[in-house]
Amino acid sequence: AMKSIKELEETGRCMDNIEPRQSNLPQAGRGGFATRSLSKGSIVTGSPILHIPFKEPFVNIYAAYTDDQGTWHKEEPLRVVGKQLLVNYCWSHPQSTLMLCPYGAGIGYVNHNKTLANIKMQWAPNGSVGQKDEWFEKDVETLESVYGTQLGMDFVALRDIQQGEELYFDYGQEWEDAWTEHVQNWEPVEGAEDYQPGYIINEMLADAPLRTWREQEEDPYPDNVELRCHSWTGHKNLKWNLEENGIECEIEARHVEADGTFLYDVVTANHETYKRVGRDTFHFKDIPYTRDHNQLNAFRHEIVIPDEIFPEKWKNAKG
């Protein structure tokens, strides 16, 4: 049912208070920035939460091997070799097996900064953003048999925030200690000095002639990327964006026009052939799980929910 203006004002959340930009923190990637001025105590964003009662089996990455038929098998006995990237975007507590994963607008962009934190997390009011306070009295074993979103978290401004200001919140001392240790002990994986992600290769080769499949047998492109053709290959003025994944393809031949531009004959993975297509047809895409943040030595740690708001009933891992 459609909500009234009064109800929206009382229980609604602005979903456009945060926008992603390049973070001010070195090597942090993107961050979340305020799209408007926000007063102290106002709700910056809110999020319903998915709950995972026993996080370890869900987020662990186990050692595995392939048999002669190419089928994957976990090693026996099971051996944990890493954690899923999901961990970095979810919340937990050192004394609990419960992991909570938000999916509200913008919160995944907000980086950690203990000193400059200008927002904080707090449970949404009962009945708002899917929040049910009765869950605070349920133990983790009970939550395992309950499905659907029953929890909600708000992020509140700790002070007046100006439009365009980067947002930060405190991920917790355990997170900061883990990050400090990671930075001190991190070592690059073998071959890291030659690694280039897809977006860099696209910039480097933007004006270079692309190699045919025969040329690549002698001089291959990096093994962490694959050359893909646009879904609308054969059309003009093709644009590549986050939604366009393209299709795997091979270059059969390269032609040079009178003005020095290159055109290509290609065959796509679904056996379609195109003649004399332009450079905008092609894009290098990262092969899944080859980016640096997917490596087994990449940082993994859940964001820590402050002890003062974490329910005692959920502390099932005290030992």
PDB file of C-alpha atoms in Angstrom:
ATOM      1  CA  ALA A   1       0.000   0.000   0.000  1.00  0.00           C
ATOM      2  CA  MET A   2       1.114   3.546  -0.698  1.00  0.00           C
ATOM      3  CA  LYS A   3       2.408   5.346   2.401  1.00  0.00           C
ATOM      4  CA  SER A   4       1.187   8.802   3.379  1.00  0.00           C
ATOM      5  CA  ILE A   5       3.513  11.816   3.392  1.00  0.00           C
ATOM      6  CA  LYS A   6       3.259  11.909   7.181  1.00  0.00           C
ATOM      7  CA  GLU A   7       4.283   8.249   7.488  1.00  0.00           C
ATOM      8  CA  LEU A   8       7.190   8.733   5.085  1.00  0.00           C
ATOM      9  CA  GLU A   9       8.418  11.728   7.084  1.00  0.00           C
ATOM     10  CA  GLU A  10       8.243   9.727  10.321  1.00  0.00           C
ATOM     11  CA  THR A  11       9.673   6.378   9.185  1.00  0.00           C
ATOM     12  CA  GLY A  12      11.191   6.892   5.721  1.00  0.00           C
ATOM     13  CA  ARG A  13      14.865   7.160   4.809  1.00  0.00           C
ATOM     14  CA  CYS A  14      16.489   9.330   2.135  1.00  0.00           C
ATOM     15  CA  MET A  15      18.206   6.922  -0.213  1.00  0.00           C
ATOM     16  CA  ASP A  16      20.252   9.587  -2.024  1.00  0.00           C
ATOM     17  CA  ASN A  17      22.251  11.111   0.839  1.00  0.00           C
ATOM     18  CA  ILE A  18      25.380   9.210  -0.230  1.00  0.00           C
ATOM     19  CA  GLU A  19      27.189   9.085  -3.561  1.00  0.00           C
ATOM     20  CA  PRO A  20      30.395   7.229  -4.479  1.00  0.00           C
ATOM     21  CA  ARG A  21      33.562   9.119  -5.428  1.00  0.00           C
ATOM     22  CA  GLN A  22      37.291   8.543  -5.185  1.00  0.00           C
ATOM     23  CA  SER A  23      38.082   8.429  -1.466  1.00  0.00           C
ATOM     24  CA  ASN A  24      40.393  10.930   0.204  1.00  0.00           C
ATOM     25  CA  LEU A  25      42.081   7.990   1.942  1.00  0.00           C
ATOM     26  CA  PRO A  26      45.193   6.724   0.117  1.00  0.00           C
ATOM     27  CA  GLN A  27      44.585   3.426  -1.721  1.00  0.00           C
ATOM     28  CA  ALA A  28      41.040   3.150  -0.360  1.00  0.00           C
ATOM     29  CA  GLY A  29      39.371   3.178  -3.765  1.00  0.00           C
ATOM     30  CA  ARG A  30      35.903   4.648  -3.637  1.00  0.00           C
ATOM     31  CA  GLY A  31      34.318   6.325  -0.646  1.00  0.00           C
ATOM     32  CA  GLY A  32      30.875   7.629   0.302  1.00  0.00           C
ATOM     33  CA  PHE A  33      30.236  11.381   0.134  1.00  0.00           C
ATOM     34  CA  ALA A  34      27.308  13.473   1.389  1.00  0.00           C
ATOM     35  CA  THR A  35      25.100  14.736  -1.449  1.00  0.00           C
ATOM     36  CA  ARG A  36      23.585  17.429   0.798  1.00  0.00           C
ATOM     37  CA  SER A  37      24.235  19.064   4.155  1.00  0.00           C
ATOM     38  CA  LEU A  38      23.189  16.842   7.058  1.00  0.00           C
ATOM     39  CA  SER A  39      22.501  18.052  10.573  1.00  0.00           C
ATOM     40  CA  LYS A  40      23.850  16.409  13.721  1.00  0.00           C
ATOM     41  CA  GLY A  41      21.592  13.536  14.808  1.00  0.00           C
ATOM     42  CA  SER A  42      19.936  13.135  11.405  1.00  0.00           C
ATOM     43  CA  ILE A  43      19.719   9.747   9.708  1.00  0.00           C
ATOM     44  CA  VAL A  44      22.227   9.626   6.862  1.00  0.00           C
ATOM     45  CA  THR A  45      21.012   6.262   5.552  1.00  0.00           C
ATOM     46  CA  GLY A  46      19.317   3.129   6.784  1.00  0.00           C
ATOM     47  CA  SER A  47      19.558  -0.482   5.781  1.00  0.00           C
ATOM     48  CA  PRO A  48      17.668  -3.736   6.218  1.00  0.00           C
ATOM     49  CA  ILE A  49      20.011  -6.578   7.160  1.00  0.00           C
ATOM     50  CA  LEU A  50      20.456 -10.178   6.088  1.00  0.00           C
ATOM     51  CA  HIS A  51      21.597 -12.458   8.906  1.00  0.00           C
ATOM     52  CA  ILE A  52      24.001 -15.411   8.699  1.00  0.00           C
ATOM     53  CA  PRO A  53      23.849 -17.274  12.037  1.00  0.00           C
ATOM     54  CA  PHE A  54      27.064 -19.290  11.655  1.00  0.00           C
ATOM     55  CA  LYS A  55      29.482 -17.307   9.502  1.00  0.00           C
ATOM     56  CA  GLU A  56      32.521 -19.598   9.261  1.00  0.00           C
ATOM     57  CA  PRO A  57      31.156 -22.331   6.948  1.00  0.00           C
ATOM     58  CA  PHE A  58      29.502 -19.641   4.833  1.00  0.00           C
ATOM     59  CA  VAL A  59      32.514 -17.381   4.257  1.00  0.00           C
ATOM     60  CA  ASN A  60      35.433 -19.834   4.387  1.00  0.00           C
ATOM     61  CA  ILE A  61      37.376 -20.642   1.214  1.00  0.00           C
ATOM     62  CA  TYR A  62      38.597 -24.234   1.264  1.00  0.00           C
ATOM     63  CA  ALA A  63      41.562 -25.804  -0.507  1.00  0.00           C
ATOM     64  CA  ALA A  64      40.400 -27.646  -3.632  1.00  0.00           C
ATOM     65  CA  TYR A  65      41.699 -29.514  -6.669  1.00  0.00           C
ATOM     66  CA  THR A  66      40.414 -30.656 -10.071  1.00  0.00           C
ATOM     67  CA  ASP A  67      40.251 -34.240 -11.261  1.00  0.00           C
ATOM     68  CA  ASP A  68      40.988 -35.543 -14.776  1.00  0.00           C
ATOM     69  CA  GLN A  69      37.507 -34.495 -15.916  1.00  0.00           C
ATOM     70  CA  GLY A  70      37.947 -30.937 -14.647  1.00  0.00           C
ATOM     71  CA  THR A  71      35.544 -31.340 -11.710  1.00  0.00           C
ATOM     72  CA  TRP A  72      36.390 -29.450  -8.537  1.00  0.00           C
ATOM     73  CA  HIS A  73      36.691 -31.246  -5.186  1.00  0.00           C
ATOM     74  CA  LYS A  74      37.479 -29.968  -1.694  1.00  0.00           C
ATOM     75  CA  GLU A  75      40.565 -31.437  -0.103  1.00  0.00           C
ATOM     76  CA  GLU A  76      39.979 -33.935   2.682  1.00  0.00           C
ATOM     77  CA  PRO A  77      40.390 -33.171   5.494  1.00  0.00           C
ATOM     78  CA  LEU A  78      39.001 -29.692   4.904  1.00  0.00           C
ATOM     79  CA  ARG A  79      41.619 -26.939   4.932  1.00  0.00           C
ATOM     80  CA  VAL A  80      40.674 -23.248   5.103  1.00  0.00           C
ATOM     81  CA  VAL A  81      42.850 -21.083   2.839  1.00  0.00           C
ATOM     82  CA  GLY A  82      40.975 -17.760   2.974  1.00  0.00           C
ATOM     83  CA  LYS A  83      37.735 -15.858   3.390  1.00  0.00           C
ATOM     84  CA  GLN A  84      35.153 -14.600   0.907  1.00  0.00           C
ATOM     85  CA  LEU A  85      35.266 -10.912  -0.059  1.00  0.00           C
ATOM     86  CA  LEU A  86      31.746 -10.589   1.385  1.00  0.00           C
ATOM     87  CA  VAL A  87      33.300 -10.528   4.875  1.00  0.00           C
ATOM     88  CA  ASN A  88      34.655  -7.003   4.320  1.00  0.00           C
ATOM     89  CA  TYR A  89      31.160  -5.588   3.817  1.00  0.00           C
ATOM     90  CA  CYS A  90      29.375  -7.355   6.672  1.00  0.00           C
ATOM     91  CA  TRP A  91      29.247  -6.803  10.442  1.00  0.00           C
ATOM     92  CA  SER A  92      29.860  -9.077  13.388  1.00  0.00           C
ATOM     93  CA  HIS A  93      31.140  -9.191  16.969  1.00  0.00           C
ATOM     94  CA  PRO A  94      34.195 -10.994  18.407  1.00  0.00           C
ATOM     95  CA  GLN A  95      31.984 -12.984  20.772  1.00  0.00           C
ATOM     96  CA  SER A  96      29.451 -14.168  18.201  1.00  0.00           C
ATOM     97  CA  THR A  97      29.170 -16.509  15.219  1.00  0.00           C
ATOM     98  CA  LEU A  98      26.455 -14.249  13.784  1.00  0.00           C
ATOM     99  CA  MET A  99      27.246 -12.126  10.739  1.00  0.00           C
ATOM    100  CA  LEU A 100      24.945  -9.335   9.540  1.00  0.00           C
ATOM    101  CA  CYS A 101      25.072  -8.067   5.958  1.00  0.00           C
ATOM    102  CA  PRO A 102      23.440  -4.731   5.024  1.00  0.00           C
ATOM    103  CA  TYR A 103      22.075  -3.956   1.582  1.00  0.00           C
ATOM    104  CA  GLY A 104      20.874  -0.382   2.007  1.00  0.00           C
ATOM    105  CA  ALA A 105      21.782   2.502  -0.275  1.00  0.00           C
ATOM    106  CA  GLY A 106      25.319   3.821  -0.038  1.00  0.00           C
ATOM    107  CA  ILE A 107      26.552   2.289   3.206  1.00  0.00           C
ATOM    108  CA  GLY A 108      28.968  -0.072   1.429  1.00  0.00           C
ATOM    109  CA  TYR A 109      30.935   2.947   0.189  1.00  0.00           C
ATOM    110  CA  VAL A 110      31.635   4.414   3.649  1.00  0.00           C
ATOM    111  CA  ASN A 111      35.223   3.788   4.737  1.00  0.00           C
ATOM    112  CA  HIS A 112      36.782   3.363   8.173  1.00  0.00           C
ATOM    113  CA  ASN A 113      38.400   6.260   9.980  1.00  0.00           C
ATOM    114  CA  LYS A 114      38.505   6.122  13.755  1.00  0.00           C
ATOM    115  CA  THR A 115      39.711   9.714  14.102  1.00  0.00           C
ATOM    116  CA  LEU A 116      37.489  11.392  11.495  1.00  0.00           C
ATOM    117  CA  ALA A 117      34.317   9.309  12.031  1.00  0.00           C
ATOM    118  CA  ASN A 118      31.298  11.530  11.400  1.00  0.00           C
ATOM    119  CA  ILE A 119      28.519   8.916  11.413  1.00  0.00           C
ATOM    120  CA  LYS A 120      27.731   5.964  13.671  1.00  0.00           C
ATOM    121  CA  MET A 121      25.533   2.882  13.528  1.00  0.00           C
ATOM    122  CA  GLN A 122      22.475   2.406  15.727  1.00  0.00           C
ATOM    123  CA  TRP A 123      19.537   0.031  15.558  1.00  0.00           C
ATOM    124  CA  ALA A 124      16.581   1.407  13.653  1.00  0.00           C
ATOM    125  CA  PRO A 125      13.421   2.050  15.712  1.00  0.00           C
ATOM    126  CA  ASN A 126      11.187  -0.974  16.139  1.00  0.00           C
ATOM    127  CA  GLY A 127       9.078  -1.443  13.009  1.00  0.00           C
ATOM    128  CA  SER A 128      11.308   0.779  10.867  1.00  0.00           C
ATOM    129  CA  VAL A 129      13.525  -0.513   8.016  1.00  0.00           C
ATOM    130  CA  GLY A 130      12.323  -4.029   8.844  1.00  0.00           C
ATOM    131  CA  GLN A 131      13.559  -3.830  12.447  1.00  0.00           C
ATOM    132  CA  LYS A 132      11.977  -6.150  15.044  1.00  0.00           C
ATOM    133  CA  ASP A 133      13.319  -5.549  18.562  1.00  0.00           C
ATOM    134  CA  GLU A 134      12.048  -8.972  19.654  1.00  0.00           C
ATOM    135  CA  TRP A 135      15.014 -10.467  17.789  1.00  0.00           C
ATOM    136  CA  PHE A 136      17.350  -9.108  20.468  1.00  0.00           C
ATOM    137  CA  GLU A 137      15.957 -11.783  22.809  1.00  0.00           C
ATOM    138  CA  LYS A 138      16.415 -14.690  20.381  1.00  0.00           C
ATOM    139  CA  ASP A 139      19.558 -16.806  20.519  1.00  0.00           C
ATOM    140  CA  VAL A 140      21.636 -17.449  17.408  1.00  0.00           C
ATOM    141  CA  GLU A 141      20.475 -21.074  17.090  1.00  0.00           C
ATOM    142  CA  THR A 142      16.879 -19.825  16.852  1.00  0.00           C
ATOM    143  CA  LEU A 143      17.796 -17.286  14.175  1.00  0.00           C
ATOM    144  CA  GLU A 144      19.093 -20.112  11.976  1.00  0.00           C
ATOM    145  CA  SER A 145      15.545 -21.302  11.356  1.00  0.00           C
ATOM    146  CA  VAL A 146      14.159 -17.820  10.581  1.00  0.00           C
ATOM    147  CA  TYR A 147      14.282 -16.480   7.025  1.00  0.00           C
ATOM    148  CA  GLY A 148      13.739 -13.010   5.641  1.00  0.00           C
ATOM    149  CA  THR A 149      14.820  -9.561   6.764  1.00  0.00           C
ATOM    150  CA  GLN A 150      13.958  -8.890  10.402  1.00  0.00           C
ATOM    151  CA  LEU A 151      16.655  -6.376  11.398  1.00  0.00           C
ATOM    152  CA  GLY A 152      17.473  -2.820  10.388  1.00  0.00           C
ATOM    153  CA  MET A 153      20.337  -0.423  11.099  1.00  0.00           C
ATOM    154  CA  ASP A 154      20.489   3.368  10.841  1.00  0.00           C
ATOM    155  CA  PHE A 155      23.569   5.515  10.364  1.00  0.00           C
ATOM    156  CA  VAL A 156      23.357   8.797  12.219  1.00  0.00           C
ATOM    157  CA  ALA A 157      25.386  11.993  11.833  1.00  0.00           C
ATOM    158  CA  LEU A 158      27.686  12.579  14.827  1.00  0.00           C
ATOM    159  CA  ARG A 159      27.983  16.269  13.917  1.00  0.00           C
ATOM    160  CA  ASP A 160      26.856  18.653  11.204  1.00  0.00           C
ATOM    161  CA  ILE A 161      28.126  17.348   7.853  1.00  0.00           C
ATOM    162  CA  GLN A 162      28.638  19.582   4.834  1.00  0.00           C
ATOM    163  CA  GLN A 163      27.581  18.735   1.292  1.00  0.00           C
ATOM    164  CA  GLY A 164      30.474  17.018  -0.515  1.00  0.00           C
ATOM    165  CA  GLU A 165      32.165  15.884   2.707  1.00  0.00           C
ATOM    166  CA  GLU A 166      33.443  12.319   2.845  1.00  0.00           C
ATOM    167  CA  LEU A 167      31.652  10.069   5.335  1.00  0.00           C
ATOM    168  CA  TYR A 168      33.462   7.757   7.727  1.00  0.00           C
ATOM    169  CA  PHE A 169      32.520   5.503  10.599  1.00  0.00           C
ATOM    170  CA  ASP A 170      34.570   3.528  13.101  1.00  0.00           C
ATOM    171  CA  TYR A 171      34.851  -0.135  12.082  1.00  0.00           C
ATOM    172  CA  GLY A 172      36.013  -1.083  15.590  1.00  0.00           C
ATOM    173  CA  GLN A 173      39.335  -1.624  17.352  1.00  0.00           C
ATOM    174  CA  GLU A 174      39.515  -5.294  16.332  1.00  0.00           C
ATOM    175  CA  TRP A 175      39.199  -4.286  12.671  1.00  0.00           C
ATOM    176  CA  GLU A 176      41.877  -1.593  13.013  1.00  0.00           C
ATOM    177  CA  ASP A 177      44.260  -3.983  14.792  1.00  0.00           C
ATOM    178  CA  ALA A 178      43.746  -6.593  12.065  1.00  0.00           C
ATOM    179  CA  TRP A 179      44.378  -4.006   9.329  1.00  0.00           C
ATOM    180  CA  THR A 180      47.571  -2.780  11.011  1.00  0.00           C
ATOM    181  CA  GLU A 181      48.860  -6.347  11.282  1.00  0.00           C
ATOM    182  CA  HIS A 182      47.946  -7.045   7.645  1.00  0.00           C
ATOM    183  CA  VAL A 183      49.844  -3.988   6.398  1.00  0.00           C
ATOM    184  CA  GLN A 184      52.913  -4.899   8.454  1.00  0.00           C
ATOM    185  CA  ASN A 185      53.033  -8.530   7.315  1.00  0.00           C
ATOM    186  CA  TRP A 186      51.648  -8.415   3.770  1.00  0.00           C
ATOM    187  CA  GLU A 187      53.793  -9.830   0.977  1.00  0.00           C
ATOM    188  CA  PRO A 188      52.916  -9.797  -2.735  1.00  0.00           C
ATOM    189  CA  VAL A 189      51.955 -13.008  -4.502  1.00  0.00           C
ATOM    190  CA  GLU A 190      54.244 -14.478  -7.138  1.00  0.00           C
ATOM    191  CA  GLY A 191      54.084 -12.503 -10.374  1.00  0.00           C
ATOM    192  CA  ALA A 192      52.521  -9.422  -8.738  1.00  0.00           C
ATOM    193  CA  GLU A 193      55.128  -7.126 -10.315  1.00  0.00           C
ATOM    194  CA  ASP A 194      53.704  -7.927 -13.771  1.00  0.00           C
ATOM    195  CA  TYR A 195      50.038  -7.690 -12.821  1.00  0.00           C
ATOM    196  CA  GLN A 196      47.830  -5.156 -14.600  1.00  0.00           C
ATOM    197  CA  PRO A 197      44.015  -5.085 -14.158  1.00  0.00           C
ATOM    198  CA  GLY A 198      41.718  -4.846 -17.155  1.00  0.00           C
ATOM    199  CA  TYR A 199      41.023  -1.126 -16.889  1.00  0.00           C
ATOM    200  CA  ILE A 200      44.757  -0.344 -17.007  1.00  0.00           C
ATOM    201  CA  ILE A 201      45.279  -2.596 -20.038  1.00  0.00           C
ATOM    202  CA  ASN A 202      42.396  -0.839 -21.794  1.00  0.00           C
ATOM    203  CA  GLU A 203      44.106   2.519 -21.189  1.00  0.00           C
ATOM    204  CA  MET A 204      47.534   1.239 -22.268  1.00  0.00           C
ATOM    205  CA  LEU A 205      46.244  -0.330 -25.496  1.00  0.00           C
ATOM    206  CA  ALA A 206      43.584   2.225 -26.396  1.00  0.00           C
ATOM    207  CA  ASP A 207      45.427   3.316 -29.552  1.00  0.00           C
ATOM    208  CA  ALA A 208      47.501   0.192 -30.210  1.00  0.00           C
ATOM    209  CA  PRO A 209      46.633  -2.383 -32.887  1.00  0.00           C
ATOM    210  CA  LEU A 210      45.028  -5.461 -31.338  1.00  0.00           C
ATOM    211  CA  ARG A 211      46.597  -8.860 -31.929  1.00  0.00           C
ATOM    212  CA  THR A 212      44.983 -11.622 -33.891  1.00  0.00           C
ATOM    213  CA  TRP A 213      44.615 -15.013 -32.253  1.00  0.00           C
ATOM    214  CA  ARG A 214      47.608 -16.249 -34.243  1.00  0.00           C
ATOM    215  CA  GLU A 215      49.766 -13.364 -33.009  1.00  0.00           C
ATOM    216  CA  GLN A 216      48.671 -14.087 -29.451  1.00  0.00           C
ATOM    217  CA  GLU A 217      50.079 -17.602 -29.693  1.00  0.00           C
ATOM    218  CA  GLU A 218      53.527 -15.958 -29.834  1.00  0.00           C
ATOM    219  CA  ASP A 219      52.757 -12.811 -27.846  1.00  0.00           C
ATOM    220  CA  PRO A 220      49.750 -13.393 -25.548  1.00  0.00           C
ATOM    221  CA  TYR A 221      47.937 -10.805 -23.499  1.00  0.00           C
ATOM    222  CA  PRO A 222      48.165 -11.156 -19.675  1.00  0.00           C
ATOM    223  CA  ASP A 223      46.418 -14.301 -18.446  1.00  0.00           C
ATOM    224  CA  ASN A 224      44.224 -12.345 -15.970  1.00  0.00           C
ATOM    225  CA  VAL A 225      42.213 -10.681 -18.764  1.00  0.00           C
ATOM    226  CA  GLU A 226      40.281 -11.757 -21.809  1.00  0.00           C
ATOM    227  CA  LEU A 227      39.362  -9.808 -24.920  1.00  0.00           C
ATOM    228  CA  ARG A 228      35.615  -9.385 -25.317  1.00  0.00           C
ATOM    229  CA  CYS A 229      33.397  -7.988 -28.054  1.00  0.00           C
ATOM    230  CA  HIS A 230      30.453  -5.715 -27.418  1.00  0.00           C
ATOM    231  CA  SER A 231      27.010  -7.337 -27.303  1.00  0.00           C
ATOM    232  CA  TRP A 232      26.039  -5.051 -30.192  1.00  0.00           C
ATOM    233  CA  THR A 233      29.047  -5.892 -32.351  1.00  0.00           C
ATOM    234  CA  GLY A 234      28.459  -4.659 -35.888  1.00  0.00           C
ATOM    235  CA  HIS A 235      26.805  -1.415 -34.766  1.00  0.00           C
ATOM    236  CA  LYS A 236      28.508   1.979 -34.609  1.00  0.00           C
ATOM    237  CA  ASN A 237      29.407   4.224 -31.652  1.00  0.00           C
ATOM    238  CA  LEU A 238      29.479   1.410 -29.109  1.00  0.00           C
ATOM    239  CA  LYS A 239      29.798   2.370 -25.435  1.00  0.00           C
ATOM    240  CA  TRP A 240      31.241   0.200 -22.671  1.00  0.00           C
ATOM    241  CA  ASN A 241      29.842   0.622 -19.157  1.00  0.00           C
ATOM    242  CA  LEU A 242      29.409  -1.453 -16.002  1.00  0.00           C
ATOM    243  CA  GLU A 243      26.318  -3.166 -17.426  1.00  0.00           C
ATOM    244  CA  GLU A 244      28.004  -4.213 -20.665  1.00  0.00           C
ATOM    245  CA  ASN A 245      29.932  -7.436 -20.157  1.00  0.00           C
ATOM    246  CA  GLY A 246      30.267  -8.304 -23.826  1.00  0.00           C
ATOM    247  CA  ILE A 247      30.993 -11.735 -25.241  1.00  0.00           C
ATOM    248  CA  GLU A 248      34.264 -13.639 -25.606  1.00  0.00           C
ATOM    249  CA  CYS A 249      35.692 -13.308 -29.106  1.00  0.00           C
ATOM    250  CA  GLU A 250      38.791 -13.828 -31.233  1.00  0.00           C
ATOM    251  CA  ILE A 251      40.317 -11.542 -33.858  1.00  0.00           C
ATOM    252  CA  GLU A 252      40.759 -13.399 -37.151  1.00  0.00           C
ATOM    253  CA  ALA A 253      42.347 -10.585 -39.149  1.00  0.00           C
ATOM    254  CA  ARG A 254      43.398  -6.933 -38.873  1.00  0.00           C
ATOM    255  CA  HIS A 255      43.081  -4.339 -41.658  1.00  0.00           C
ATOM    256  CA  VAL A 256      44.657  -0.887 -41.988  1.00  0.00           C
ATOM    257  CA  GLU A 257      42.557   1.855 -43.561  1.00  0.00           C
ATOM    258  CA  ALA A 258      43.981   4.686 -45.658  1.00  0.00           C
ATOM    259  CA  ASP A 259      43.730   7.039 -42.679  1.00  0.00           C
ATOM    260  CA  GLY A 260      45.743   4.656 -40.494  1.00  0.00           C
ATOM    261  CA  THR A 261      42.838   3.322 -38.407  1.00  0.00           C
ATOM    262  CA  PHE A 262      42.491  -0.402 -37.795  1.00  0.00           C
ATOM    263  CA  LEU A 263      39.480  -2.581 -38.552  1.00  0.00           C
ATOM    264  CA  TYR A 264      39.075  -6.206 -37.484  1.00  0.00           C
ATOM    265  CA  ASP A 265      37.420  -9.448 -38.538  1.00  0.00           C
ATOM    266  CA  VAL A 266      36.150 -11.309 -35.455  1.00  0.00           C
ATOM    267  CA  VAL A 267      34.458 -14.543 -34.444  1.00  0.00           C
ATOM    268  CA  THR A 268      32.474 -14.562 -31.199  1.00  0.00           C
ATOM    269  CA  ALA A 269      32.065 -17.428 -28.748  1.00  0.00           C
ATOM    270  CA  ASN A 270      28.601 -18.157 -30.167  1.00  0.00           C
ATOM    271  CA  HIS A 271      30.187 -18.551 -33.653  1.00  0.00           C
ATOM    272  CA  GLU A 272      28.984 -15.275 -35.149  1.00  0.00           C
ATOM    273  CA  THR A 273      31.379 -13.639 -37.630  1.00  0.00           C
ATOM    274  CA  TYR A 274      31.778  -9.890 -38.168  1.00  0.00           C
ATOM    275  CA  LYS A 275      33.935  -8.189 -40.770  1.00  0.00           C
ATOM    276  CA  ARG A 276      35.839  -4.916 -40.477  1.00  0.00           C
ATOM    277  CA  VAL A 277      34.566  -3.753 -37.083  1.00  0.00           C
ATOM    278  CA  GLY A 278      36.082  -0.788 -35.243  1.00  0.00           C
ATOM    279  CA  ARG A 279      38.226  -0.548 -32.106  1.00  0.00           C
ATOM    280  CA  ASP A 280      35.233   0.417 -29.938  1.00  0.00           C
ATOM    281  CA  THR A 281      33.965  -3.152 -30.447  1.00  0.00           C
ATOM    282  CA  PHE A 282      36.630  -4.490 -28.076  1.00  0.00           C
ATOM    283  CA  HIS A 283      37.289  -4.326 -24.356  1.00  0.00           C
ATOM    284  CA  PHE A 284      39.614  -6.209 -22.034  1.00  0.00           C
ATOM    285  CA  LYS A 285      37.742  -7.668 -19.070  1.00  0.00           C
ATOM    286  CA  ASP A 286      39.194  -9.138 -15.904  1.00  0.00           C
ATOM    287  CA  ILE A 287      38.744 -12.887 -15.646  1.00  0.00           C
ATOM    288  CA  PRO A 288      36.635 -13.529 -12.524  1.00  0.00           C
ATOM    289  CA  TYR A 289      38.599 -13.809  -9.267  1.00  0.00           C
ATOM    290  CA  THR A 290      41.875 -12.529 -10.738  1.00  0.00           C
ATOM    291  CA  ARG A 291      41.723  -8.958  -9.348  1.00  0.00           C
ATOM    292  CA  ASP A 292      44.081  -8.119  -6.483  1.00  0.00           C
ATOM    293  CA  HIS A 293      41.240  -7.964  -3.948  1.00  0.00           C
ATOM    294  CA  ASN A 294      40.361 -11.578  -4.821  1.00  0.00           C
ATOM    295  CA  GLN A 295      43.793 -12.966  -3.968  1.00  0.00           C
ATOM    296  CA  LEU A 296      44.164 -15.233  -0.947  1.00  0.00           C
ATOM    297  CA  ASN A 297      46.541 -12.754   0.697  1.00  0.00           C
ATOM    298  CA  ALA A 298      44.054  -9.866   0.450  1.00  0.00           C
ATOM    299  CA  PHE A 299      42.703  -8.316   3.646  1.00  0.00           C
ATOM    300  CA  ARG A 300      39.588  -9.882   5.148  1.00  0.00           C
ATOM    301  CA  HIS A 301      37.830  -8.781   8.324  1.00  0.00           C
ATOM    302  CA  GLU A 302      34.226  -8.062   9.197  1.00  0.00           C
ATOM    303  CA  ILE A 303      33.225  -4.634  10.516  1.00  0.00           C
ATOM    304  CA  VAL A 304      32.698  -4.802  14.281  1.00  0.00           C
ATOM    305  CA  ILE A 305      29.348  -3.869  15.800  1.00  0.00           C
ATOM    306  CA  PRO A 306      29.964  -1.801  18.965  1.00  0.00           C
ATOM    307  CA  ASP A 307      29.642  -3.856  22.137  1.00  0.00           C
ATOM    308  CA  GLU A 308      27.208  -1.377  23.680  1.00  0.00           C
ATOM    309  CA  ILE A 309      24.557  -2.102  21.049  1.00  0.00           C
ATOM    310  CA  PHE A 310      25.247  -5.801  20.464  1.00  0.00           C
ATOM    311  CA  PRO A 311      22.642  -8.021  22.211  1.00  0.00           C
ATOM    312  CA  GLU A 312      23.929 -10.304  24.959  1.00  0.00           C
ATOM    313  CA  LYS A 313      21.752 -13.158  23.631  1.00  0.00           C
ATOM    314  CA  TRP A 314      23.835 -13.237  20.467  1.00  0.00           C
ATOM    315  CA  LYS A 315      27.179 -13.684  22.247  1.00  0.00           C
ATOM    316  CA  ASN A 316      27.475 -17.413  21.647  1.00  0.00           C
ATOM    317  CA  ALA A 317      31.239 -17.595  21.069  1.00  0.00           C
ATOM    318  CA  LYS A 318      32.585 -16.374  24.412  1.00  0.00           C
ATOM    319  CA  GLY A 319      35.157 -19.111  24.634  1.00  0.00           C
TER     320      GLY A 319
END
